[in-house]
């Protein structure tokens, strides 16, 4: 409760000075006046609901985080795009001299291939995977309620399907990681029966198998012991106060073929709900091996979420971030081309995550091969994150990335849910307006020619010229020379 000490001292000081002014001399009002005003300010900080950080740190929160407003909106100075540092002056989207009227209703993307019996209409921007554990229960709930208000989806993250994910009525993508939290046998394996029961819940719209993520490809991810309270421990089936380690590999498969067969099994257990996987692409050959397995087994995931190496995390060695795996642009283009090359692109939707924060980010990613996008850190800002950099300590001043109930209580769920909804709505609206200015009404109308990169002084190239774009089935018919070696080496029975 040291957080409230400054306010307490000010209130005491104000009381003493006021008493002295009344009893001793009117001069004391010179001290009592400012102290009373400061005390009022502090009490107001404590009672207001807009800024969690000043609720948690009355008075001092103003000094330490003076510029962070409660919510991201439009393209203001606190726009999440600024946080993500994503303003690439080397690229621009191509406007049209024949713009069209922006679509009234934001477009949605139907996710569900031929083996899916319960397709889901995904919004253009959704809440990316963040577990209850990395985030507080209130942050999870606020994101979920925001998703329900705005009719978009929240990915649960690999920490399991908690009651907080289910309380707000939002659509869920249930993520299963290597720890199989939420559907885990006592020895840490995958429990089919428990999975099937939970996947049947109406809130669960899709199932996502996490292979890797941008900030931590191929590494253990660790939830620090300080964040493992009773509820998290119960949720994940682990001891209280001890770090939770998600192992680097899955126990349920060890080859690309086994992976796609496992995906098919998951979809079957989930009653035909869309089932896919998330990865940060490491090598083209490895992903091609998965595509070969899809083609060989006649099994496709309903979606693939590509995470860029620039992605964030609640639980990874800092050294990994941004240093392993393909950045989102490269990863997306690789996955899009590989699926197109094996003739499966029309069956598999591609999601993209990695510093997506603004409308133009969405459109850029659509041009590069995505069908929809997810945002994690921008959504954290929407629920009040002040970028204090203390996620791993459990002492988040905004109540977002903490398991300390006294800190989390500062996050006002209903208010933050509205911010989440507003942020998503405005950002998608911006994307739709940008597309309209480019002469495009639907994402399907975007082509690689719509994005241009400056490649040198006075020189520029569109993505259509910069990258190779494979025609449907081209790898099967005869791969171009630049793909031939990887295609030949890709083995559906080995990740390589
Ligand atoms: C606090 C936090 C927790 C995360 N937890 C998960 C997780 O459980 N599973 C996962 O696949 N990705 C997780 N991620 C990664 C995000 O889902 C996302 O892929 C990545 O941060 C890139 O998106 P961004 O740039 O919008 O943050 C997490 C990210 C953050 C910031």
Coordinates of N, CA, C and O in Angstrom, one line a residue, residues 204-361:
X204 N -16.6 -20.2 -28.0 CA -15.4 -20.6 -28.7 C -15.8 -20.7 -30.2 O -16.6 -21.6 -30.6
X205 N -15.2 -19.8 -31.0 CA -15.6 -19.8 -32.4 C -14.5 -20.5 -33.3 O -14.8 -20.9 -34.4
X206 N -13.3 -20.4 -32.8 CA -12.2 -21.0 -33.5 C -11.2 -21.6 -32.5 O -11.1 -21.2 -31.4
X207 N -10.3 -22.5 -33.0 CA -9.3 -23.1 -32.2 C -8.0 -22.9 -32.9 O -7.8 -23.1 -34.1
X208 N -7.0 -22.4 -32.2 CA -5.7 -22.0 -32.8 C -4.6 -22.8 -32.0 O -4.4 -22.7 -30.8
X209 N -3.8 -23.5 -32.8 CA -2.7 -24.3 -32.2 C -1.5 -23.4 -32.3 O -1.1 -23.0 -33.4
X210 N -0.9 -23.0 -31.2 CA 0.3 -22.2 -31.3 C 1.6 -23.0 -31.5 O 2.0 -23.8 -30.6
X211 N 2.2 -22.8 -32.6 CA 3.5 -23.4 -32.9 C 4.7 -22.6 -32.4 O 5.6 -23.0 -31.8
X212 N 4.5 -21.3 -32.6 CA 5.6 -20.3 -32.2 C 5.0 -18.9 -32.3 O 4.0 -18.7 -32.9
X213 N 5.7 -18.0 -31.6 CA 5.3 -16.6 -31.8 C 6.6 -15.8 -32.0 O 7.7 -16.2 -31.7
X214 N 6.3 -14.6 -32.5 CA 7.4 -13.8 -33.0 C 8.5 -13.4 -32.0 O 9.7 -13.5 -32.2
X215 N 8.0 -13.1 -30.7 CA 9.0 -12.7 -29.8 C 9.8 -13.9 -29.2 O 10.8 -13.7 -28.5
X216 N 9.3 -15.1 -29.4 CA 9.9 -16.3 -28.8 C 9.9 -17.5 -29.6 O 9.5 -18.6 -29.1
X217 N 10.3 -17.5 -30.9 CA 10.2 -18.7 -31.7 C 11.1 -19.7 -31.1 O 12.3 -19.5 -30.8
X218 N 10.6 -20.9 -31.0 CA 11.4 -22.1 -30.6 C 12.0 -22.0 -29.2 O 12.9 -22.7 -28.8
X219 N 11.4 -21.1 -28.3 CA 11.9 -21.1 -27.0 C 10.8 -21.4 -26.0 O 9.7 -21.4 -26.3
X220 N 11.3 -21.8 -24.8 CA 10.3 -21.9 -23.7 C 9.7 -20.6 -23.5 O 10.3 -19.5 -23.6
X221 N 8.4 -20.5 -23.1 CA 7.9 -19.2 -22.6 C 7.6 -19.4 -21.1 O 7.1 -20.5 -20.7
X222 N 7.9 -18.4 -20.4 CA 7.8 -18.5 -18.9 C 6.9 -17.4 -18.3 O 7.0 -16.3 -18.6
X223 N 5.9 -17.9 -17.5 CA 5.1 -17.0 -16.7 C 5.8 -16.9 -15.4 O 5.9 -17.9 -14.7
X224 N 6.3 -15.7 -15.0 CA 7.1 -15.6 -13.7 C 6.2 -16.0 -12.5 O 5.0 -15.8 -12.5
X225 N 6.9 -16.7 -11.5 CA 6.2 -17.2 -10.3 C 5.4 -16.1 -9.7 O 4.3 -16.4 -9.1
X226 N 5.9 -14.9 -9.7 CA 5.2 -13.8 -9.0 C 3.8 -13.5 -9.6 O 2.9 -13.0 -8.9
X227 N 3.6 -14.0 -10.8 CA 2.2 -13.8 -11.4 C 1.4 -15.1 -11.3 O 0.3 -15.1 -11.9
X228 N 1.9 -16.1 -10.7 CA 1.1 -17.4 -10.6 C 0.4 -17.4 -9.2 O 0.9 -18.0 -8.3
X229 N -0.8 -16.8 -9.2 CA -1.6 -16.8 -8.0 C -2.5 -18.1 -8.0 O -2.4 -18.9 -8.9
X230 N -3.4 -18.1 -7.0 CA -4.2 -19.3 -6.8 C -5.0 -19.6 -8.1 O -5.1 -20.7 -8.6
X231 N -5.6 -18.5 -8.6 CA -6.5 -18.7 -9.8 C -5.8 -19.2 -11.0 O -6.2 -20.1 -11.7
X232 N -4.6 -18.6 -11.3 CA -3.8 -19.0 -12.4 C -3.4 -20.5 -12.2 O -3.4 -21.3 -13.2
X233 N -2.9 -20.8 -11.0 CA -2.4 -22.1 -10.7 C -3.5 -23.1 -11.0 O -3.3 -24.2 -11.6
X234 N -4.7 -22.8 -10.5 CA -5.9 -23.7 -10.7 C -6.2 -23.9 -12.2 O -6.3 -25.0 -12.7
X235 N -6.2 -22.7 -12.9 CA -6.5 -22.7 -14.3 C -5.5 -23.5 -15.1 O -5.9 -24.2 -16.1
X236 N -4.2 -23.5 -14.8 CA -3.2 -24.1 -15.6 C -2.8 -25.5 -15.0 O -2.0 -26.2 -15.6
X237 N -3.3 -25.8 -13.8 CA -2.9 -27.1 -13.2 C -1.5 -27.1 -12.8 O -0.7 -28.1 -13.0
X238 N -1.0 -26.0 -12.1 CA 0.4 -25.9 -11.7 C 0.5 -25.4 -10.3 O -0.5 -24.8 -9.8
X239 N 1.6 -25.5 -9.6 CA 1.7 -25.0 -8.2 C 1.7 -23.5 -8.1 O 2.2 -22.8 -9.0
X240 N 1.1 -23.0 -7.0 CA 1.1 -21.5 -6.8 C 2.5 -20.9 -6.6 O 3.3 -21.6 -5.9
X241 N 2.8 -19.8 -7.2 CA 4.0 -19.1 -6.9 C 5.2 -19.6 -7.7 O 6.3 -19.0 -7.6
X242 N 5.0 -20.7 -8.4 CA 6.2 -21.2 -9.2 C 6.1 -20.8 -10.7 O 5.0 -20.7 -11.2
X243 N 7.2 -20.5 -11.3 CA 7.2 -20.1 -12.7 C 6.5 -21.2 -13.6 O 6.7 -22.4 -13.3
X244 N 5.7 -20.8 -14.5 CA 5.1 -21.8 -15.4 C 5.8 -21.7 -16.8 O 5.9 -20.7 -17.4
X245 N 6.3 -22.9 -17.1 CA 7.1 -22.9 -18.3 C 6.3 -23.7 -19.4 O 5.9 -24.8 -19.2
X246 N 6.1 -23.0 -20.6 CA 5.6 -23.8 -21.7 C 6.8 -24.3 -22.5 O 7.6 -23.6 -22.9
X247 N 6.8 -25.6 -22.6 CA 8.0 -26.2 -23.3 C 8.1 -25.7 -24.8 O 7.1 -25.3 -25.3
X248 N 9.3 -25.8 -25.4 CA 9.4 -25.3 -26.7 C 8.7 -26.1 -27.8 O 8.4 -25.6 -28.9
X249 N 8.5 -27.4 -27.5 CA 7.9 -28.2 -28.6 C 6.6 -28.9 -28.1 O 6.4 -29.1 -26.9
X250 N 5.8 -29.3 -29.1 CA 4.5 -30.0 -28.8 C 4.8 -31.5 -28.6 O 5.7 -32.0 -29.3
X251 N 4.1 -32.1 -27.7 CA 4.2 -33.5 -27.5 C 3.3 -34.3 -28.4 O 3.4 -35.5 -28.6
X252 N 2.3 -33.6 -29.0 CA 1.3 -34.3 -29.8 C 1.7 -34.6 -31.3 O 1.0 -35.3 -32.0
X253 N 2.8 -34.0 -31.7 CA 3.3 -34.3 -33.1 C 4.7 -33.9 -33.2 O 5.2 -33.1 -32.4
X254 N 5.4 -34.6 -34.1 CA 6.8 -34.2 -34.3 C 7.2 -34.1 -35.8 O 8.4 -33.8 -36.1
X255 N 6.2 -34.2 -36.7 CA 6.5 -34.0 -38.1 C 5.4 -33.1 -38.7 O 4.3 -33.1 -38.1
X256 N 5.7 -32.5 -39.8 CA 4.6 -31.7 -40.5 C 3.3 -32.6 -40.7 O 2.2 -32.1 -40.5
X257 N 3.5 -33.8 -41.2 CA 2.4 -34.7 -41.4 C 1.6 -34.9 -40.1 O 0.3 -34.8 -40.1
X258 N 2.3 -35.2 -39.1 CA 1.6 -35.4 -37.8 C 0.9 -34.1 -37.3 O -0.2 -34.1 -36.8
X259 N 1.5 -33.0 -37.6 CA 0.9 -31.7 -37.3 C -0.5 -31.5 -38.0 O -1.5 -31.2 -37.4
X260 N -0.5 -31.8 -39.3 CA -1.8 -31.5 -40.0 C -2.8 -32.6 -39.6 O -4.0 -32.2 -39.5
X261 N -2.4 -33.8 -39.3 CA -3.3 -34.8 -38.8 C -3.9 -34.4 -37.4 O -5.0 -34.6 -37.1
X262 N -3.0 -33.8 -36.6 CA -3.4 -33.3 -35.3 C -4.4 -32.2 -35.4 O -5.4 -32.1 -34.7
X263 N -4.2 -31.3 -36.4 CA -5.1 -30.2 -36.6 C -6.5 -30.8 -37.0 O -7.5 -30.3 -36.6
X264 N -6.4 -31.8 -37.9 CA -7.7 -32.4 -38.3 C -8.4 -33.0 -37.1 O -9.7 -32.9 -37.0
X265 N -7.7 -33.6 -36.2 CA -8.3 -34.2 -35.0 C -8.9 -33.2 -34.1 O -10.0 -33.3 -33.6
X266 N -8.1 -32.0 -34.0 CA -8.6 -30.9 -33.2 C -10.0 -30.4 -33.7 O -10.9 -30.2 -33.0
X267 N -10.0 -30.3 -35.0 CA -11.2 -29.7 -35.7 C -12.4 -30.7 -35.5 O -13.5 -30.3 -35.2
X268 N -12.1 -32.0 -35.6 CA -13.1 -33.0 -35.3 C -13.6 -32.9 -33.9 O -14.8 -32.9 -33.7
X269 N -12.7 -32.9 -33.0 CA -13.0 -32.8 -31.5 C -13.8 -31.5 -31.2 O -14.6 -31.4 -30.3
X270 N -13.5 -30.4 -32.0 CA -14.2 -29.1 -31.8 C -15.5 -29.0 -32.5 O -16.0 -28.0 -32.7
X271 N -16.0 -30.2 -33.0 CA -17.3 -30.2 -33.7 C -17.2 -29.4 -35.0 O -18.3 -28.9 -35.4
X272 N -16.1 -29.4 -35.7 CA -16.0 -28.8 -37.0 C -15.8 -27.3 -37.0 O -15.9 -26.6 -38.0
X273 N -15.4 -26.7 -35.8 CA -15.1 -25.3 -35.7 C -13.8 -25.0 -36.5 O -12.9 -25.9 -36.5
X274 N -13.7 -23.8 -37.0 CA -12.4 -23.5 -37.7 C -11.2 -23.7 -36.8 O -11.2 -23.3 -35.7
X275 N -10.2 -24.4 -37.4 CA -9.0 -24.8 -36.6 C -7.8 -24.4 -37.4 O -7.7 -24.7 -38.6
X276 N -6.9 -23.7 -36.8 CA -5.7 -23.3 -37.5 C -4.5 -23.3 -36.6 O -4.5 -23.8 -35.5
X277 N -3.4 -22.7 -37.1 CA -2.2 -22.6 -36.2 C -1.6 -21.2 -36.4 O -1.8 -20.5 -37.3
X278 N -0.8 -20.9 -35.4 CA 0.0 -19.6 -35.4 C 1.4 -19.9 -35.3 O 1.9 -20.8 -34.6
X279 N 2.2 -19.1 -36.1 CA 3.6 -19.3 -36.1 C 4.3 -18.1 -36.5 O 3.8 -17.2 -37.1
X280 N 5.6 -18.0 -36.1 CA 6.5 -17.0 -36.7 C 7.4 -17.8 -37.6 O 8.0 -18.8 -37.2
X281 N 7.3 -17.5 -38.9 CA 8.0 -18.3 -39.9 C 9.5 -18.3 -39.7 O 10.1 -17.2 -39.5
X282 N 10.1 -19.4 -39.6 CA 11.6 -19.5 -39.4 C 12.2 -19.7 -40.8 O 13.1 -18.8 -41.2
X283 N 11.8 -20.7 -41.5 CA 12.4 -20.8 -42.9 C 11.3 -21.2 -43.9 O 10.3 -21.8 -43.5
X284 N 11.5 -20.8 -45.1 CA 10.6 -21.1 -46.2 C 10.4 -22.6 -46.3 O 9.3 -23.2 -46.5
X285 N 11.5 -23.3 -46.2 CA 11.5 -24.8 -46.4 C 10.6 -25.5 -45.4 O 9.9 -26.4 -45.7
X286 N 10.8 -25.0 -44.2 CA 10.0 -25.6 -43.1 C 8.5 -25.4 -43.4 O 7.7 -26.4 -43.2
X287 N 8.1 -24.2 -43.8 CA 6.7 -24.0 -44.0 C 6.2 -24.8 -45.3 O 5.1 -25.3 -45.3
X288 N 7.1 -24.9 -46.2 CA 6.8 -25.7 -47.4 C 6.6 -27.2 -47.0 O 5.7 -27.8 -47.6
X289 N 7.3 -27.6 -46.1 CA 7.1 -29.0 -45.6 C 5.7 -29.2 -45.0 O 5.1 -30.2 -45.3
X290 N 5.2 -28.2 -44.3 CA 3.9 -28.2 -43.8 C 2.9 -28.2 -45.0 O 1.9 -29.0 -45.0
X291 N 3.1 -27.4 -46.0 CA 2.2 -27.4 -47.1 C 2.2 -28.7 -47.9 O 1.2 -29.2 -48.3
X292 N 3.4 -29.3 -48.0 CA 3.5 -30.6 -48.6 C 2.6 -31.6 -47.9 O 1.9 -32.5 -48.4
X293 N 2.7 -31.5 -46.5 CA 1.9 -32.5 -45.7 C 0.4 -32.2 -45.9 O -0.4 -33.2 -46.0
X294 N 0.0 -30.9 -46.0 CA -1.4 -30.6 -46.3 C -1.8 -31.3 -47.6 O -2.9 -31.9 -47.7
X295 N -1.0 -31.1 -48.6 CA -1.4 -31.6 -49.9 C -1.4 -33.1 -49.9 O -2.3 -33.7 -50.4
X296 N -0.4 -33.7 -49.2 CA -0.4 -35.2 -49.2 C -1.5 -35.8 -48.4 O -2.1 -36.8 -48.9
X297 N -1.9 -35.2 -47.3 CA -3.0 -35.8 -46.5 C -4.4 -35.2 -46.9 O -5.4 -35.7 -46.4
X298 N -4.4 -34.2 -47.8 CA -5.7 -33.6 -48.1 C -6.3 -32.9 -47.0 O -7.6 -32.9 -46.9
X299 N -5.5 -32.4 -46.0 CA -6.0 -31.7 -44.8 C -5.5 -30.3 -44.8 O -4.3 -30.1 -44.9
X300 N -6.4 -29.4 -44.7 CA -5.9 -28.0 -44.6 C -6.4 -27.4 -43.3 O -7.5 -27.7 -42.9
X301 N -5.5 -26.5 -42.7 CA -6.1 -25.7 -41.6 C -7.1 -24.7 -42.1 O -7.0 -24.4 -43.3
X302 N -7.9 -24.2 -41.3 CA -8.8 -23.2 -41.8 C -8.2 -21.8 -41.8 O -8.6 -20.9 -42.5
X303 N -7.2 -21.7 -41.0 CA -6.4 -20.4 -41.0 C -5.0 -20.6 -40.5 O -4.7 -21.6 -39.8
X304 N -4.1 -19.7 -40.9 CA -2.8 -19.6 -40.4 C -2.6 -18.2 -39.9 O -2.8 -17.3 -40.6
X305 N -2.2 -18.0 -38.6 CA -1.8 -16.7 -38.2 C -0.3 -16.5 -38.2 O 0.4 -17.3 -37.6
X306 N 0.1 -15.5 -39.0 CA 1.6 -15.3 -39.1 C 1.9 -14.2 -38.1 O 1.4 -13.1 -38.2
X307 N 2.9 -14.5 -37.2 CA 3.4 -13.5 -36.3 C 4.7 -13.0 -36.7 O 5.6 -13.8 -37.1
X308 N 5.0 -11.7 -36.7 CA 6.3 -11.2 -37.1 C 7.3 -11.3 -36.0 O 6.9 -11.3 -34.8
X309 N 8.5 -11.3 -36.3 CA 9.6 -11.4 -35.3 C 9.6 -10.1 -34.4 O 10.1 -10.1 -33.4
X310 N 8.8 -9.1 -34.9 CA 8.8 -7.9 -34.2 C 7.7 -7.9 -33.1 O 7.4 -7.0 -32.4
X311 N 7.1 -9.1 -32.9 CA 6.0 -9.3 -32.0 C 6.4 -9.1 -30.5 O 7.5 -9.2 -30.2
X312 N 5.4 -8.9 -29.7 CA 5.6 -8.8 -28.3 C 5.3 -10.0 -27.5 O 4.9 -11.0 -28.1
X313 N 5.5 -10.0 -26.2 CA 5.3 -11.2 -25.4 C 5.1 -10.8 -24.0 O 5.6 -9.8 -23.5
X314 N 4.4 -11.7 -23.3 CA 4.4 -11.6 -21.8 C 5.4 -12.5 -21.2 O 5.6 -12.4 -20.0
X315 N 6.0 -13.4 -21.9 CA 6.8 -14.4 -21.3 C 7.9 -15.0 -22.2 O 7.9 -16.2 -22.5
X316 N 8.9 -14.2 -22.5 CA 10.0 -14.8 -23.3 C 11.3 -14.1 -22.9 O 11.3 -13.0 -22.4
X317 N 12.4 -14.8 -23.2 CA 13.7 -14.2 -23.0 C 13.8 -12.9 -23.9 O 13.5 -13.0 -25.1
X318 N 14.1 -11.8 -23.3 CA 14.1 -10.5 -24.1 C 15.1 -10.6 -25.2 O 14.9 -10.0 -26.3
X319 N 16.1 -11.4 -25.1 CA 17.1 -11.6 -26.1 C 16.5 -12.1 -27.5 O 17.0 -11.8 -28.5
X320 N 15.4 -12.8 -27.4 CA 14.8 -13.4 -28.6 C 14.1 -12.4 -29.4 O 14.0 -12.5 -30.6
X321 N 13.5 -11.4 -28.7 CA 12.6 -10.5 -29.4 C 13.2 -9.8 -30.6 O 14.3 -9.1 -30.4
X322 N 12.6 -9.9 -31.8 CA 13.1 -9.2 -33.0 C 14.4 -9.8 -33.6 O 14.8 -9.4 -34.6
X323 N 14.9 -10.9 -33.0 CA 16.2 -11.4 -33.5 C 16.0 -12.8 -34.2 O 16.9 -13.2 -34.9
X324 N 15.0 -13.5 -33.8 CA 14.8 -14.8 -34.5 C 13.5 -14.8 -35.3 O 12.5 -14.2 -34.9
X325 N 13.5 -15.4 -36.4 CA 12.3 -15.5 -37.2 C 12.2 -14.4 -38.2 O 12.9 -13.4 -38.1
X326 N 11.2 -14.6 -39.1 CA 11.0 -13.6 -40.2 C 10.2 -12.4 -39.6 O 9.2 -12.6 -39.0
X327 N 10.5 -11.2 -40.0 CA 9.6 -10.1 -39.8 C 8.3 -10.3 -40.5 O 8.3 -11.1 -41.4
X328 N 7.3 -9.6 -40.1 CA 5.9 -9.9 -40.6 C 5.8 -9.8 -42.1 O 5.2 -10.7 -42.7
X329 N 6.4 -8.8 -42.7 CA 6.3 -8.7 -44.1 C 6.8 -9.9 -44.8 O 6.1 -10.5 -45.7
X330 N 8.0 -10.4 -44.5 CA 8.6 -11.5 -45.1 C 7.8 -12.8 -44.8 O 7.5 -13.6 -45.7
X331 N 7.4 -12.9 -43.5 CA 6.6 -14.1 -43.1 C 5.3 -14.2 -43.9 O 4.9 -15.3 -44.4
X332 N 4.6 -13.1 -44.0 CA 3.3 -13.1 -44.7 C 3.4 -13.5 -46.1 O 2.7 -14.3 -46.7
X333 N 4.4 -12.9 -46.8 CA 4.6 -13.1 -48.2 C 5.0 -14.6 -48.4 O 4.5 -15.2 -49.4
X334 N 5.8 -15.1 -47.5 CA 6.2 -16.5 -47.7 C 5.0 -17.4 -47.5 O 4.8 -18.3 -48.3
X335 N 4.2 -17.2 -46.5 CA 3.0 -18.1 -46.2 C 2.0 -18.0 -47.4 O 1.5 -19.0 -47.9
X336 N 1.7 -16.7 -47.8 CA 0.8 -16.5 -48.9 C 1.2 -17.2 -50.1 O 0.5 -18.0 -50.8
X337 N 2.5 -17.1 -50.5 CA 3.0 -17.7 -51.7 C 3.0 -19.2 -51.6 O 2.7 -19.9 -52.6
X338 N 3.5 -19.7 -50.5 CA 3.5 -21.2 -50.3 C 2.2 -21.8 -50.5 O 2.0 -22.8 -51.2
X339 N 1.2 -21.2 -49.8 CA -0.2 -21.8 -49.9 C -0.7 -21.6 -51.3 O -1.4 -22.5 -51.8
X340 N -0.5 -20.5 -51.9 CA -0.9 -20.3 -53.3 C -0.2 -21.3 -54.2 O -0.8 -22.0 -55.1
X341 N 1.1 -21.5 -54.0 CA 1.9 -22.4 -54.8 C 1.4 -23.8 -54.8 O 1.5 -24.6 -55.8
X342 N 0.9 -24.3 -53.6 CA 0.4 -25.6 -53.6 C -1.2 -25.7 -53.8 O -1.8 -26.7 -53.6
X343 N -1.7 -24.5 -54.3 CA -3.1 -24.5 -54.7 C -4.1 -24.6 -53.6 O -5.2 -24.9 -53.8
X344 N -3.6 -24.1 -52.4 CA -4.5 -24.2 -51.2 C -4.9 -22.9 -50.6 O -5.6 -22.8 -49.6
X345 N -4.5 -21.8 -51.3 CA -4.7 -20.5 -50.7 C -6.2 -20.2 -50.5 O -6.5 -19.5 -49.5
X346 N -7.0 -20.6 -51.4 CA -8.4 -20.3 -51.3 C -9.1 -21.0 -50.1 O -10.2 -20.7 -49.7
X347 N -8.5 -22.1 -49.6 CA -9.1 -22.8 -48.5 C -8.6 -22.3 -47.1 O -9.2 -22.6 -46.1
X348 N -7.5 -21.6 -47.1 CA -6.9 -21.2 -45.8 C -6.8 -19.7 -45.7 O -6.3 -19.0 -46.6
X349 N -7.4 -19.1 -44.7 CA -7.3 -17.7 -44.4 C -6.0 -17.4 -43.7 O -5.5 -18.2 -42.9
X350 N -5.5 -16.2 -43.9 CA -4.2 -15.8 -43.3 C -4.5 -14.6 -42.4 O -5.0 -13.6 -42.8
X351 N -4.1 -14.8 -41.1 CA -4.2 -13.7 -40.1 C -2.8 -13.1 -39.9 O -1.8 -13.8 -40.2
X352 N -2.7 -11.9 -39.6 CA -1.3 -11.3 -39.4 C -1.3 -10.5 -38.1 O -2.2 -9.8 -37.7
X353 N -0.2 -10.7 -37.3 CA 0.0 -9.9 -36.1 C 1.5 -9.5 -36.1 O 2.4 -10.2 -36.5
X354 N 1.7 -8.3 -35.5 CA 3.0 -7.8 -35.4 C 3.0 -6.3 -35.7 O 3.0 -5.8 -36.9
X355 N 2.8 -5.5 -34.6 CA 2.7 -4.1 -34.7 C 1.6 -3.6 -35.6 O 1.8 -2.5 -36.3
X356 N 0.5 -4.3 -35.7 CA -0.6 -3.7 -36.4 C -1.3 -2.8 -35.4 O -1.7 -3.3 -34.3
X357 N -1.5 -1.6 -35.7 CA -2.1 -0.6 -34.8 C -3.0 0.4 -35.4 O -3.8 1.0 -34.8
X358 N -2.8 0.7 -36.7 CA -3.6 1.7 -37.4 C -4.3 1.1 -38.6 O -4.0 0.0 -39.0
X359 N -5.2 2.0 -39.2 CA -5.9 1.5 -40.4 C -4.9 1.2 -41.5 O -5.1 0.3 -42.2
X360 N -3.9 2.1 -41.6 CA -3.0 1.8 -42.8 C -2.1 0.6 -42.5 O -1.8 -0.1 -43.5
X361 N -1.9 0.2 -41.3 CA -1.2 -1.0 -41.0 C -2.0 -2.2 -41.5 O -1.5 -3.1 -42.1

